[in-house]
Coordinates of C-alpha atoms and ligand atoms in Angstrom, one line a residue:
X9 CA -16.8 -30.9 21.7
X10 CA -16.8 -33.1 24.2
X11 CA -18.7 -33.6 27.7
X12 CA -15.2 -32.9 29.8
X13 CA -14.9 -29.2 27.9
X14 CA -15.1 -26.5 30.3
X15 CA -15.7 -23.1 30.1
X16 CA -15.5 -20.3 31.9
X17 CA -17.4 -16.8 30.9
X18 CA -16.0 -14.1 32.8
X19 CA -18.5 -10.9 33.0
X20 CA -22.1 -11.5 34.2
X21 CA -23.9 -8.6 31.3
X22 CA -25.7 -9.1 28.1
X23 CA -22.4 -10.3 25.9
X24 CA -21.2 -13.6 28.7
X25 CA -24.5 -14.2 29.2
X26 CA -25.7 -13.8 25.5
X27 CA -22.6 -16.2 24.6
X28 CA -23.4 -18.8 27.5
X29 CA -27.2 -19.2 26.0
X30 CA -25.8 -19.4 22.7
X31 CA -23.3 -22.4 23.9
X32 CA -26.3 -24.3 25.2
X33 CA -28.3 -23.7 21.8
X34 CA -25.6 -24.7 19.8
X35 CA -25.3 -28.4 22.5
X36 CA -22.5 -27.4 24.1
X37 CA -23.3 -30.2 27.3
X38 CA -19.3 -29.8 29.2
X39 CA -19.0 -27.0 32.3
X40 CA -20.0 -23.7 32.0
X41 CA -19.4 -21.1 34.7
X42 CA -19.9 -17.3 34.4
X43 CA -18.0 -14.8 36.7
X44 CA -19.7 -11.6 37.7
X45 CA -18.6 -9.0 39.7
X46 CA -21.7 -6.9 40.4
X47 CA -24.1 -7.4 43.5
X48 CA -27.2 -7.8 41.2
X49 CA -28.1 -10.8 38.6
X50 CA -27.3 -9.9 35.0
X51 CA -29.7 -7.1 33.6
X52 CA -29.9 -4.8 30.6
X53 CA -28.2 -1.4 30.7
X54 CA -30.4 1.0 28.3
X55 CA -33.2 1.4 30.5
X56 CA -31.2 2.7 33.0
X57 CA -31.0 5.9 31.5
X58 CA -34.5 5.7 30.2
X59 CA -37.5 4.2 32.9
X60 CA -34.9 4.0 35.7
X61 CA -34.8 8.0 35.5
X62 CA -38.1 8.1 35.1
X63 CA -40.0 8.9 38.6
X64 CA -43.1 7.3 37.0
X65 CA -41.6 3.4 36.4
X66 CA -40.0 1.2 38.6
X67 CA -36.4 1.4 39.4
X68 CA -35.6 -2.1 37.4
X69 CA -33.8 -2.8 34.9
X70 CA -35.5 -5.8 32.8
X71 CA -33.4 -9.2 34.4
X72 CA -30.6 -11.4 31.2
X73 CA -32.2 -14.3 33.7
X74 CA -29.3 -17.0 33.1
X75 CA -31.5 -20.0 35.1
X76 CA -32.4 -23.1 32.9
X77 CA -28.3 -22.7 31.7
X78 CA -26.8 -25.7 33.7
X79 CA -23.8 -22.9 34.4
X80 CA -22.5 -22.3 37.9
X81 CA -22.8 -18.5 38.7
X82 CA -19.8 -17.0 40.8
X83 CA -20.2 -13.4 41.8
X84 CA -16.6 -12.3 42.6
X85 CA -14.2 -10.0 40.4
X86 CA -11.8 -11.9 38.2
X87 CA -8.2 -10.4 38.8
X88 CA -6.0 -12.6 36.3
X89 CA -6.0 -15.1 33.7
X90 CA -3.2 -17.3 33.5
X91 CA -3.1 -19.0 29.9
X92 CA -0.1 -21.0 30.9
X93 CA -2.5 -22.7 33.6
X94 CA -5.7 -22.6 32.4
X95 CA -6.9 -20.6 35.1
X96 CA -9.0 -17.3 35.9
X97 CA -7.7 -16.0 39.3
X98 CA -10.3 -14.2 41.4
X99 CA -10.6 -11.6 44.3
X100 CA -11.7 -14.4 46.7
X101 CA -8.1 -16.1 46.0
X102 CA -10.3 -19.0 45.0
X103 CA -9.3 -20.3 40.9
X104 CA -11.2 -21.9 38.5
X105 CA -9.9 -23.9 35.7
X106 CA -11.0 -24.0 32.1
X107 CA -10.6 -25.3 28.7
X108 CA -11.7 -22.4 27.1
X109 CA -12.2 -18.7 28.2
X110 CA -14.7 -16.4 26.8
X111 CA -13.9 -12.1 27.9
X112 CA -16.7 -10.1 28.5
X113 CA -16.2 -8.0 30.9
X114 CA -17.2 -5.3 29.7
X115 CA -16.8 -1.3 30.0
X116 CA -16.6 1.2 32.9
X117 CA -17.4 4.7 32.8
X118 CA -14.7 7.3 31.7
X119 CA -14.1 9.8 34.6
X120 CA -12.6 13.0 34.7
X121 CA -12.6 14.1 38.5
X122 CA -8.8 14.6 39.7
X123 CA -6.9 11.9 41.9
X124 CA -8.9 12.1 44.8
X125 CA -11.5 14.3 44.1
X126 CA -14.7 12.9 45.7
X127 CA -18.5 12.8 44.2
X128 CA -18.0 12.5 40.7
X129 CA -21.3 11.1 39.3
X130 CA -21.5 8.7 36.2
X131 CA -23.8 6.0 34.9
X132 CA -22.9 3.1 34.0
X133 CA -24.8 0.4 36.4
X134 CA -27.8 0.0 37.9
X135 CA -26.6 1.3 41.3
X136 CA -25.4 4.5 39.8
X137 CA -29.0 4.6 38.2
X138 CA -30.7 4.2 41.2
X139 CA -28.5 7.5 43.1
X140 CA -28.8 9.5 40.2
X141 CA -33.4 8.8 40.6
X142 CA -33.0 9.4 43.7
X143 CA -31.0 12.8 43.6
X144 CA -33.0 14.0 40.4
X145 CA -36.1 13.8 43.2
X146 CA -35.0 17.3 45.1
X147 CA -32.5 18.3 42.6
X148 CA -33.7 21.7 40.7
X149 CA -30.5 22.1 38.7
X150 CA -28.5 19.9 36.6
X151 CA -25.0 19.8 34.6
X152 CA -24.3 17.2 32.2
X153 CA -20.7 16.7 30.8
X154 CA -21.2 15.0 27.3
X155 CA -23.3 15.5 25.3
X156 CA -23.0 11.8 22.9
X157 CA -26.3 9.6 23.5
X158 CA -25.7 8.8 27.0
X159 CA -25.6 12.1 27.8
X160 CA -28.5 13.3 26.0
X161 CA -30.6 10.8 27.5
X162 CA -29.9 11.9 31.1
X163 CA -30.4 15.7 29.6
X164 CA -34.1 14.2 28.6
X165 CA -34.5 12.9 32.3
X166 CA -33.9 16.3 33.6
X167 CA -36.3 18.0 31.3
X168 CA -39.1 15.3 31.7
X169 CA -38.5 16.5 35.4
X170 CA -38.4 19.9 35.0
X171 CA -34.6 20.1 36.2
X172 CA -33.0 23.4 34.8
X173 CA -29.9 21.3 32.8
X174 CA -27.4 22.7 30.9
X175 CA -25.1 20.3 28.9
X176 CA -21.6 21.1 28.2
X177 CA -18.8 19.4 25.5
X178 CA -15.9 20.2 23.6
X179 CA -18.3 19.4 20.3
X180 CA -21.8 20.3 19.5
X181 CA -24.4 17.5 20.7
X182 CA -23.7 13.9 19.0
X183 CA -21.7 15.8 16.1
X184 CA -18.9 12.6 16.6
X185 CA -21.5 10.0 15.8
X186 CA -24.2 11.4 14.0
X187 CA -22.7 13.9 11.7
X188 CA -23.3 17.9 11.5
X189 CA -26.9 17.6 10.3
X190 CA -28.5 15.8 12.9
X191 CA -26.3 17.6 15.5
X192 CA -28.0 20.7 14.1
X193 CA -31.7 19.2 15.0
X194 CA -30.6 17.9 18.2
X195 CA -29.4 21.3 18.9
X196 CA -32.6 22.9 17.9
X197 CA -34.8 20.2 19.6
X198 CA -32.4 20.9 23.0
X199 CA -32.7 24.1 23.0
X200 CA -36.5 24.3 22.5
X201 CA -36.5 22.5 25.2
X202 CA -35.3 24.9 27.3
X203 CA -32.2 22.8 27.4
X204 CA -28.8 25.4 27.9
X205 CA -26.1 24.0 25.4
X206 CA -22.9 24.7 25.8
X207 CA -19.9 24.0 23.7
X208 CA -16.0 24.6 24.7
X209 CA -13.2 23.1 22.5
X210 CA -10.9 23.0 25.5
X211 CA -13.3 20.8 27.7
X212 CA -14.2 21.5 31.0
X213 CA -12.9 20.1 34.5
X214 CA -14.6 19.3 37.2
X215 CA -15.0 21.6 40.1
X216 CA -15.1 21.1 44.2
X217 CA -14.1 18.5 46.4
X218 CA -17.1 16.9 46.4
X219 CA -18.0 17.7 42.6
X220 CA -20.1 20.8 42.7
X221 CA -19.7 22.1 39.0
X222 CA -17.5 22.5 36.0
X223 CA -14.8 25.0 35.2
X224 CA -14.8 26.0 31.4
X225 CA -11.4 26.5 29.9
X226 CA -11.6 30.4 30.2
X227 CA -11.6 29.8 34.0
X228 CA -15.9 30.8 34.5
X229 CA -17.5 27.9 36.1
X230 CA -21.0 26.7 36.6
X231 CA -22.4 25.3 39.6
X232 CA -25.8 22.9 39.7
X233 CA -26.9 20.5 42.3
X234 CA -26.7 17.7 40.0
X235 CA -23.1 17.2 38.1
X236 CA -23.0 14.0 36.1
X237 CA -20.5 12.8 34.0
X238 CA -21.7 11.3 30.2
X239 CA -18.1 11.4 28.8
X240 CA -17.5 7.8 27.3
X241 CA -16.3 4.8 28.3
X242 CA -13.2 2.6 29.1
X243 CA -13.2 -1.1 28.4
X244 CA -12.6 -3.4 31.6
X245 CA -9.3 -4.7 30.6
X246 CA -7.1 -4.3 33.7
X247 CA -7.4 -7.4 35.2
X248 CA -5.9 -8.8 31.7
X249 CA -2.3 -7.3 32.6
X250 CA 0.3 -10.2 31.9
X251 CA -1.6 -12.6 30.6
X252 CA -0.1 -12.2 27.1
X253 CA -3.4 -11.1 25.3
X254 CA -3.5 -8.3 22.5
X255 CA -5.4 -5.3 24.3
X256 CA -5.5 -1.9 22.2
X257 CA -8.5 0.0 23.4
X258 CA -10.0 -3.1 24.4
X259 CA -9.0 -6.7 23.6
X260 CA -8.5 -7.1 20.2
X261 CA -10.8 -9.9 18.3
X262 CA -11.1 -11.3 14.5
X263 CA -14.0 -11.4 12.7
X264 CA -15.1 -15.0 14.5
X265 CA -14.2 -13.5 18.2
X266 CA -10.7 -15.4 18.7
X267 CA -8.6 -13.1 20.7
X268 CA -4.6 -13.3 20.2
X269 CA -3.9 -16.4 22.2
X270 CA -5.7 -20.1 21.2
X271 CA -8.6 -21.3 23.7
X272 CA -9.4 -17.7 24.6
X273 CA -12.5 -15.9 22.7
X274 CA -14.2 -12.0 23.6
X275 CA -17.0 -10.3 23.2
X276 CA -19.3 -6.7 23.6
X277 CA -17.7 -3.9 25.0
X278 CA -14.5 -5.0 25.9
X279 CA -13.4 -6.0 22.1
X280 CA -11.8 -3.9 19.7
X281 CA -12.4 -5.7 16.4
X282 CA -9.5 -6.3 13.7
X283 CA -10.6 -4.5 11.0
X284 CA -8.6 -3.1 7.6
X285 CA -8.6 0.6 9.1
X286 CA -7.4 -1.3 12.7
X287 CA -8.7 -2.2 15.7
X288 CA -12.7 -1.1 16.3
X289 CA -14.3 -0.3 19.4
X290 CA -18.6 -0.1 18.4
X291 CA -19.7 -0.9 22.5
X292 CA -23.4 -1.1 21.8
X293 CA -26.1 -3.4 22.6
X294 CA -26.7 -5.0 19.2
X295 CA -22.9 -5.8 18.8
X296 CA -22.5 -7.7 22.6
X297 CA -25.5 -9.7 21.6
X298 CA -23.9 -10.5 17.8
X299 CA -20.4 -10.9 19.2
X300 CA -21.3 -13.5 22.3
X301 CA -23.6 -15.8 19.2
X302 CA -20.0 -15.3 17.2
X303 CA -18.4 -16.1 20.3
X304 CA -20.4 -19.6 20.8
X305 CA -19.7 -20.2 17.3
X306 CA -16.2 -19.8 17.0
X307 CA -15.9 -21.8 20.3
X308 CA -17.9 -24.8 19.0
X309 CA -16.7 -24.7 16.1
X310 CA -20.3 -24.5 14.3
X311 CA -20.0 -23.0 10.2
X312 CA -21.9 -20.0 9.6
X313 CA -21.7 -17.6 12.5
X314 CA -23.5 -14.1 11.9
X315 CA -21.0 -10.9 11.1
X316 CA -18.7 -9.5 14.2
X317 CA -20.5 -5.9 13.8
X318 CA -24.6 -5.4 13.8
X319 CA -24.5 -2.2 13.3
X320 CA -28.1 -1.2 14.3
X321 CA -28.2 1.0 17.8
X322 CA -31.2 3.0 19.2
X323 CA -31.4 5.7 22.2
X324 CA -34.4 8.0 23.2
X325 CA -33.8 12.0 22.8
X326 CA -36.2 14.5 24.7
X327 CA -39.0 12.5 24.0
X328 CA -38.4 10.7 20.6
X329 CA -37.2 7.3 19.8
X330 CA -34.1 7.4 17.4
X331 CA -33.3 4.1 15.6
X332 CA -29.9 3.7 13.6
X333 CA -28.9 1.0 10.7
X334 CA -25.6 1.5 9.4
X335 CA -22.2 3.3 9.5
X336 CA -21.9 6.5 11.2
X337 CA -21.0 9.3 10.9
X338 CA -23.0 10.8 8.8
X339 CA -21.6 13.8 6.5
X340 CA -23.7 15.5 4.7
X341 CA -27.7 15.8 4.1
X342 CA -29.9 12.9 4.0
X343 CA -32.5 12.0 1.6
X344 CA -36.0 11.9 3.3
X345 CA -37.4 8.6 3.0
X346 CA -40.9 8.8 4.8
X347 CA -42.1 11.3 7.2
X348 CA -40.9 14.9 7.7
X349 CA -38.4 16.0 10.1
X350 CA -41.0 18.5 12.1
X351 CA -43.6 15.1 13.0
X352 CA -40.5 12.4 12.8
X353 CA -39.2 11.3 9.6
X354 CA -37.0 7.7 8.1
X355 CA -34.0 8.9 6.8
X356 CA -31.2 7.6 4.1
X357 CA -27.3 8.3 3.8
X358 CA -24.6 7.0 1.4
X359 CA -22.5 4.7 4.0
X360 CA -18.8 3.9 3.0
X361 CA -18.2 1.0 1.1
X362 CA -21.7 1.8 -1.0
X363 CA -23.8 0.8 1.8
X364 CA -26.4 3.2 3.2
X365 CA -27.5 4.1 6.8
X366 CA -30.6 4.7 7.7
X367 CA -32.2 6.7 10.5
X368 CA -35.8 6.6 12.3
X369 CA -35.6 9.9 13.5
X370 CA -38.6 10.5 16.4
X371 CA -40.6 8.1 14.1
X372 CA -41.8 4.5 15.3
X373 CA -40.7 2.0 12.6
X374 CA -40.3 -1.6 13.4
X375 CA -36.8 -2.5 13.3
X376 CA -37.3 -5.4 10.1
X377 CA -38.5 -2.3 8.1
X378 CA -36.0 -0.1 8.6
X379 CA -33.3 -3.2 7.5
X380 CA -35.7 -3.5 4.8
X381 CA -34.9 0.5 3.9
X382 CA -31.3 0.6 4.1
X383 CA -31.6 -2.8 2.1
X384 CA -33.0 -1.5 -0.8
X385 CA -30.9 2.4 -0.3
X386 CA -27.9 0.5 -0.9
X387 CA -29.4 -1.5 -4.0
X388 CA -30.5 2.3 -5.2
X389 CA -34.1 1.1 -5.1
X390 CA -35.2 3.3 -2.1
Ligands
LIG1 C1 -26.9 3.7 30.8 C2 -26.7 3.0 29.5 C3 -27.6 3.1 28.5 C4 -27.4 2.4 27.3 N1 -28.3 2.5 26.3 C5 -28.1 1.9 25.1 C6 -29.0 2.1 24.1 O1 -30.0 2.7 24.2 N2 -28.7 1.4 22.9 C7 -27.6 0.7 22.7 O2 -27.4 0.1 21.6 N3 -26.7 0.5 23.7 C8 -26.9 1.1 24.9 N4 -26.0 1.0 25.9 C9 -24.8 0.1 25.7 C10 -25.1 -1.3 26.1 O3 -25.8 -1.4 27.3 C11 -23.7 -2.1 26.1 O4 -23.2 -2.1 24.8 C12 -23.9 -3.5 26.7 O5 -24.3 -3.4 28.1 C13 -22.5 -4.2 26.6 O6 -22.6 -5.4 27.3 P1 -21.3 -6.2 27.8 O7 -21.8 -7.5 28.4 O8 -20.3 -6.3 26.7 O9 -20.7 -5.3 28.9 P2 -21.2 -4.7 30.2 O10 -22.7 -4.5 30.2 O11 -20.4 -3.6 30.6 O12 -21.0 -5.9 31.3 C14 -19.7 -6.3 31.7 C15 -19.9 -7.0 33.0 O13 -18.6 -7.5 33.4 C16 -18.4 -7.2 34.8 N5 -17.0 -7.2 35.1 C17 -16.1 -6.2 34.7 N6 -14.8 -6.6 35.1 C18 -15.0 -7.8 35.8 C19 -14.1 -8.7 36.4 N7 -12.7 -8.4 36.4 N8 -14.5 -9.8 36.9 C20 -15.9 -10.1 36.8 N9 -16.8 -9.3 36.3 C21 -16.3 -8.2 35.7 C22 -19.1 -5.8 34.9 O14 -19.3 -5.5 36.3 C23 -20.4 -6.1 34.1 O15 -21.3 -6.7 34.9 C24 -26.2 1.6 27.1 C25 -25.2 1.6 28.2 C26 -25.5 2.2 29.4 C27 -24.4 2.2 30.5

């Protein structure tokens, strides 16, 4: 590619800034500008709900330090892409041109508070990090809405605080991604905790104007001084209306991170991957970082880019460190592969498509290990 290519990354996180190191790497020596439309320099989200919560560790996230790039950094909110053009439009009213345009902007947090109902909390950035710290400091009671791994994790910040926290969802905790069984020993592990778990099919709302609680679907509500929202997330693709690019549940992307339209490539949370079952949405760490290196390549045009999905993903439940290689859910029981489940255990599934997952459950392995161990589960030699 020549010296006169330019491109423009649009979303200042860990999949633009993961693709713009990856362009350099591969000797990509044209433009490159990324687009950000948060206050701070790029960081990494998962400590946010991890040491940022914690009173004892700094309220940092580690930096995705983008110096040393050659790229021109423009903090301002992209509000259209024109294909026709070339162009990315921002707030500002300023444009920038491009030859090629890489989408990562991203996800936001889902909300539920009403049209105009004021205080909803979520957590999603490092600012909303910060105010949750901050309030966790004189709160003595919490409620959690969600209870997936996000919300789990800020359920472990209260307890590590010794916030009273109840947790509320239409399904038991991290049934949708994890299966029944280890729902069942996060259940048990929550509510040794001292942890209230609450389950209601019909979901709750949120209640007062500013959030003070939740109303259950039989009308009974709960009040706490800390409400915050854990209930998912929307991909950022608003500021994609009319620009003629496939968006589903985010923008859709092959298997070498080429969106619908030529010159225009995606990556992390905001793609939804073309699969045989139809468009996939897997917004975790490992898959921003695989899909900006799939971005570069694709772009570049460099032969043997890595696979669209990694599927490895990791979060910290009251206290233990859970590591995840494969497909989830997970139906049925696993086979124990070292450990027990009482001290922390590695343990196997049958995947679909005869591959296996396997999960470090409260037990530190290195992550090469446990690829090693779902390796050999799916070879039958485990
Ligand atoms: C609190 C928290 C904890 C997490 N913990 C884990 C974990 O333990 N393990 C794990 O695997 N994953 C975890 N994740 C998920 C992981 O952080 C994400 O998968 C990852 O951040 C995705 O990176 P991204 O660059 O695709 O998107 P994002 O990180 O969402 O970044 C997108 C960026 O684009 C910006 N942007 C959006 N719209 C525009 C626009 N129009 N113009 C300009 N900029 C724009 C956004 O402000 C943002 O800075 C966690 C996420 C959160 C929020």
């Amino acid at each position: 590619m020549n010296e006169d290519h330019s491109i423009v990354v649009v979303g200042e996180s860990l999949a633009g800034v993961t693709t713009a190191r990856e362009l350099r790497r591969l000797g990509h020596r044209g433009s490159l500008t990324i687009v950000g439309d948060e206050r701070h320099a790029a960081y990494n989200r998962p400590p946010l709900s991890k040491q940022v919560l914690d009173p004892e560790l700094p309220a940092e996230a580690s930096a995705l330090g983008v110096e040393n790039l050659g790229a021109a950094v423009v903090r301002d909110a992209a509000t259209g892409l024109d294909l026709d053009r070339g162009h990315v439009r921002l707030a500002s009213g300023e444009v920038r041109t491009f030859d090629t345009a890489v989408i990562a902007t991203g996800a936001s947090a889902r909300r539920l508070a009403a049209p105009g109902q004021r205080g909803e909390l979520v957590l999603r950035t490092l600012d909303d990090a910060r105010r949750i710290r901050t309030l966790l400091r004189t709160a003595t009671s919490a409620v959690v809405v969600g209870a997936g791994f996000l919300g789990m994790e800020v359920v472990s910040a209260c307890v590590r605080r010794g916030v009273d926290v109840t947790v509320v969802d239409v399904e038991p905790p991290l049934r949708r991604l994890l299966g029944p069984y280890l729902s069942e020993v996060t259940l048990a592990r929550a509510r040794a905790a001292g942890v209230d778990v609450r389950v209601d099919p019909r979901g709750v709302t949120l209640l007062g104007d500013p959030v003070t609680g939740v109303r259950f679907g039989d009308g009974t509500t709960l009040t706490a001084d800390l409400v915050v929202t854990c209930a998912g997330d929307v991909a950022n693709t608003g500021w994609l209306a009319g620009s003629g690019l496939e968006v589903t549940s985010g923008v859709v992307i092959d298997a070498a991170g080429r969106t619908s339209r030529p010159g225009v490539h995606a990556a992390g949370d905001v793609v939804a991957v073309r699969t045989p079952r139809g468009p996939v949405r897997r917004p975790f760490w490992a898959n921003a970082v695989r899909q900006g290196r799939v971005a570069a390549h694709g772009i570049l045009g460099v032969p043997d880019a890595p696979a669209v999905f990694d599927d490895y993903f990791w979060t910290e439940i009251l206290g233990g460190v859970v590591k995840i290689i494969g497909d989830l859910p997970l139906e049925g029981e696993p086979q124990v592969l070292e450990g027990s489940l009482a001290e922390g255990a590695v343990l196997s599934w049958p995947g679909r498509d005869g591959g296996s997952t396997v999960v470090a459950w409260g037990l530190k392995r290195p992550l090469p290990r446990l690829r090693a161990l779902a390796a050999a589960a799916t070879n039958g030699s485990a």
